[in-house]
mmCIF file of C-alpha atoms in Angstrom:
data_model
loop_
_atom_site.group_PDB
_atom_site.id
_atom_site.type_symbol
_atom_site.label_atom_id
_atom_site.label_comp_id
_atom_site.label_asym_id
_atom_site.label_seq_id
_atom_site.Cartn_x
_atom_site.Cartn_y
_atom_site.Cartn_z
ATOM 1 C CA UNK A 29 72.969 100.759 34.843
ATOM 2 C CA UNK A 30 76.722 100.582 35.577
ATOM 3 C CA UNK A 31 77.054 103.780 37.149
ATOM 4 C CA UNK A 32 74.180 102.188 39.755
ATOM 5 C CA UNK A 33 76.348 98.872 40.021
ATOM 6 C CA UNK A 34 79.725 100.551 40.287
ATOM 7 C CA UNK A 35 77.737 102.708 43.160
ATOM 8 C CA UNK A 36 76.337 99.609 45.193
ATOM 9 C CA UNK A 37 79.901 97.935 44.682
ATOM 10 C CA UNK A 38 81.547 101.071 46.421
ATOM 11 C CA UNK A 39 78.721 101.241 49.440
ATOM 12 C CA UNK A 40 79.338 97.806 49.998
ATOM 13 C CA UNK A 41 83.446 97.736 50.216
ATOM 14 C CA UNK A 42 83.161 101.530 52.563
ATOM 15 C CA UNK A 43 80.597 99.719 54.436
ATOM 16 C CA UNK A 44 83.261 96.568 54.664
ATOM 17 C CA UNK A 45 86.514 99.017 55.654
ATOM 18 C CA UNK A 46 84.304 100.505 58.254
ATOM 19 C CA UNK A 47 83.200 97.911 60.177
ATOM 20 C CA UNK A 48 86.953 96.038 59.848
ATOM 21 C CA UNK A 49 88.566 99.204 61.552
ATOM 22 C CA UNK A 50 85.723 99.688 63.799
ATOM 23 C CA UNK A 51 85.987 96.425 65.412
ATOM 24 C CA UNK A 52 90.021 96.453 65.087
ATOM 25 C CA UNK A 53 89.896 99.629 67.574
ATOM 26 C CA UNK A 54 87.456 97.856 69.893
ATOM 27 C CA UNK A 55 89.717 94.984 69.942
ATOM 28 C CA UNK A 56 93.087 97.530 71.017
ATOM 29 C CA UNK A 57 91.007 98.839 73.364
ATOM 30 C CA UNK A 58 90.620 96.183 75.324
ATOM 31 C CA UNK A 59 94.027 94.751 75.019
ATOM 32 C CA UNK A 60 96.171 94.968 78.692
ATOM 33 C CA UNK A 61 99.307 96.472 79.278
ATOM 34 C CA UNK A 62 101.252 96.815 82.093
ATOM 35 C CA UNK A 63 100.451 100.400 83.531
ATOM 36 C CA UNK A 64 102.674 101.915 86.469
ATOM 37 C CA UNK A 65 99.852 103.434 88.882
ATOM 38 C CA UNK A 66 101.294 106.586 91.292
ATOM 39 C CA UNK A 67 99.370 107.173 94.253
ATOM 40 C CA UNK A 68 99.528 109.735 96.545
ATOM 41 C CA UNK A 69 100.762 108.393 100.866
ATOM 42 C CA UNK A 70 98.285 106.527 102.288
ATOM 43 C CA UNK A 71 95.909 107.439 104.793
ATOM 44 C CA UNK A 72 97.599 107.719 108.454
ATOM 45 C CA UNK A 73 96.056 104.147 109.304
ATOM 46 C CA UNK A 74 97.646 102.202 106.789
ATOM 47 C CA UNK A 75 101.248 101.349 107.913
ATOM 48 C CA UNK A 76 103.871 101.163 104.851
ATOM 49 C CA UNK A 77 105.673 98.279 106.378
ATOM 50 C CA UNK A 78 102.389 95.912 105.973
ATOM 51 C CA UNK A 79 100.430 93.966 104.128
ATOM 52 C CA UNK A 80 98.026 96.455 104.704
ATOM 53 C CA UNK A 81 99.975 98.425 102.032
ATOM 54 C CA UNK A 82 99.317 96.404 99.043
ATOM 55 C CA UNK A 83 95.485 95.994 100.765
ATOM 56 C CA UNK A 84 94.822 99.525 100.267
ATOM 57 C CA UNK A 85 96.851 99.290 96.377
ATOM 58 C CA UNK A 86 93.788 96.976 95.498
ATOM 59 C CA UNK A 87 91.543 99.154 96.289
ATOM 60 C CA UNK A 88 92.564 101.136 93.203
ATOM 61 C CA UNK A 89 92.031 97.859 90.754
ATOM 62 C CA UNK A 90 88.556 98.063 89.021
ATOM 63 C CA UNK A 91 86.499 95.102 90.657
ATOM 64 C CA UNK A 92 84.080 95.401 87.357
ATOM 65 C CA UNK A 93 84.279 96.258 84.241
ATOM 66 C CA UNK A 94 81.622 94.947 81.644
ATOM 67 C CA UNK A 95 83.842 96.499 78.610
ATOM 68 C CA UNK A 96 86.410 93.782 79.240
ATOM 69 C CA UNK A 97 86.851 90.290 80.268
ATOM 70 C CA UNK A 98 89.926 90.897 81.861
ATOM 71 C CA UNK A 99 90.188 91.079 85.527
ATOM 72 C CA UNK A 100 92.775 93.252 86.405
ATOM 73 C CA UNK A 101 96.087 91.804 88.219
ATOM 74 C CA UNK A 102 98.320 93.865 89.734
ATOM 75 C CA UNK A 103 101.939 92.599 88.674
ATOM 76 C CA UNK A 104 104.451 94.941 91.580
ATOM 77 C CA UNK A 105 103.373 96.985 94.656
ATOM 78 C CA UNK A 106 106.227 99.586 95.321
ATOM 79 C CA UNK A 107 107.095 100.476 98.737
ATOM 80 C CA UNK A 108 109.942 102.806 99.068
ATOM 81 C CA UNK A 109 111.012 105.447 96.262
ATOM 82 C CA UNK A 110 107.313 105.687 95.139
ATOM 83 C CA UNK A 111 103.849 104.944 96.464
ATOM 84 C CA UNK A 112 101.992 102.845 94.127
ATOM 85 C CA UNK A 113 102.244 99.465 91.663
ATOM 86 C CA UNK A 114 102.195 98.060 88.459
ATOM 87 C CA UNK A 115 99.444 96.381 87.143
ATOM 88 C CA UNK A 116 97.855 94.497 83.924
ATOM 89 C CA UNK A 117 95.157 96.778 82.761
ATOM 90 C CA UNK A 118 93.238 98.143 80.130
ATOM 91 C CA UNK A 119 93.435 101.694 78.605
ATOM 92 C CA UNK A 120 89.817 102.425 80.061
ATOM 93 C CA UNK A 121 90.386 100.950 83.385
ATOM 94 C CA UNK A 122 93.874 103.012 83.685
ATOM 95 C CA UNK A 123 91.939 106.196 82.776
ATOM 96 C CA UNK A 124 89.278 104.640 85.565
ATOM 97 C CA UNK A 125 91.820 104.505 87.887
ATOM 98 C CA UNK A 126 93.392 108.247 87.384
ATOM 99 C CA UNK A 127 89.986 109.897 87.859
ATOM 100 C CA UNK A 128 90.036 108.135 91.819
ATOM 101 C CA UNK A 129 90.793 110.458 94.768
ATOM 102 C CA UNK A 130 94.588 109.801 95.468
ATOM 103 C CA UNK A 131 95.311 108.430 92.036
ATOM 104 C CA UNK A 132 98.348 110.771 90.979
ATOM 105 C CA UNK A 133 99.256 108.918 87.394
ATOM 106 C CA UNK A 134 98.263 105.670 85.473
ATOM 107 C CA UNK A 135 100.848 105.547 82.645
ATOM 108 C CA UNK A 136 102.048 102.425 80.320
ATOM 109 C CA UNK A 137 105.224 100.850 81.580
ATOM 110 C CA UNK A 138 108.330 101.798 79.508
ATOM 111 C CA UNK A 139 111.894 100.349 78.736
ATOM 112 C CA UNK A 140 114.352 103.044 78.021
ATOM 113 C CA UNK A 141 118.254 101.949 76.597
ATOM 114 C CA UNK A 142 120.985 103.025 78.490
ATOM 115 C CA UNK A 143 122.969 105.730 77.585
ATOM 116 C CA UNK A 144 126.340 104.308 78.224
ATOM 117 C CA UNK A 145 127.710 100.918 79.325
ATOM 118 C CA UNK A 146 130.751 102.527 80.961
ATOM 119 C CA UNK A 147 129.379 104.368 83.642
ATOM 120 C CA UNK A 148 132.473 104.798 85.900
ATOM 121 C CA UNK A 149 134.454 106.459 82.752
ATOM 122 C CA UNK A 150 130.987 107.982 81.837
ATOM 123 C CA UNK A 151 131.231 109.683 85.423
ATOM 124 C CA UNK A 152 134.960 110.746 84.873
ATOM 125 C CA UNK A 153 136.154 108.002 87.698
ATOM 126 C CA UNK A 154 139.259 106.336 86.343
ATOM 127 C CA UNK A 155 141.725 104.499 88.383
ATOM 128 C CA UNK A 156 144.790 106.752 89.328
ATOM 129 C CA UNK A 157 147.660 104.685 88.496
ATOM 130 C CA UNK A 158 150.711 104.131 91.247
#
């Protein structure tokens, strides 16, 4: 009789864990971050110097995605060392947006330290004295 109890007690608290980490991943899931999206040049017709620029960078954004109430927003549209933006999105909708034709990269935005806080003496360039 207690071996059956002790078994039910068990079932129930797996059964409890389970659905607690199941829905915790859900919930992660569906968290946004702000992703740095790397596209490959633009067709011919869209000029870089334009609006028409950061027209063709929404094309990229998912317009729908039932998984997720959050609309995507796109946060920076880069225009001269890279082709691309930054945008709020989910981990599915980044991994949406890698799969399009000219999508190079979808990756989560980083901060990095610096590695010095000197960088002329860093670079060897110290004043010559007179």
């Amino acid at each position: 009789m207690k071996s059956n109890r002790y078994k039910q007690v068990l079932t129930i608290t797996l059964l409890f864990n389970f659905t607690t980490i199941l829905n915790l991943s859900l919930v992660v899931a569906k968290e946004t971050e702000t992703y740095i999206v790397q596209l490959s040049c633009p067709p011919d017709h869209i000029n870089a110097e334009t609006e028409h620029l950061e027209s063709w960078y929404k094309t990229f954004l998912p317009t729908v995605n039932t998984d997720s109430d959050e609309k995507p927003e796109m946060v920076y549209a880069y225009r001269n060392v890279l082709k691309g933006f930054a945008a709020k999105l989910t981990v599915e909708q980044a991994s949406e947006i890698e799969k399009l034709d000219g999508a190079i990269l979808a990756q989560p935005e980083r901060v990095l330290s610096l590695h010095t806080t000197h960088t002329p003496n860093f670079l060897g360039l110290t004043l010559l004295e007179k």
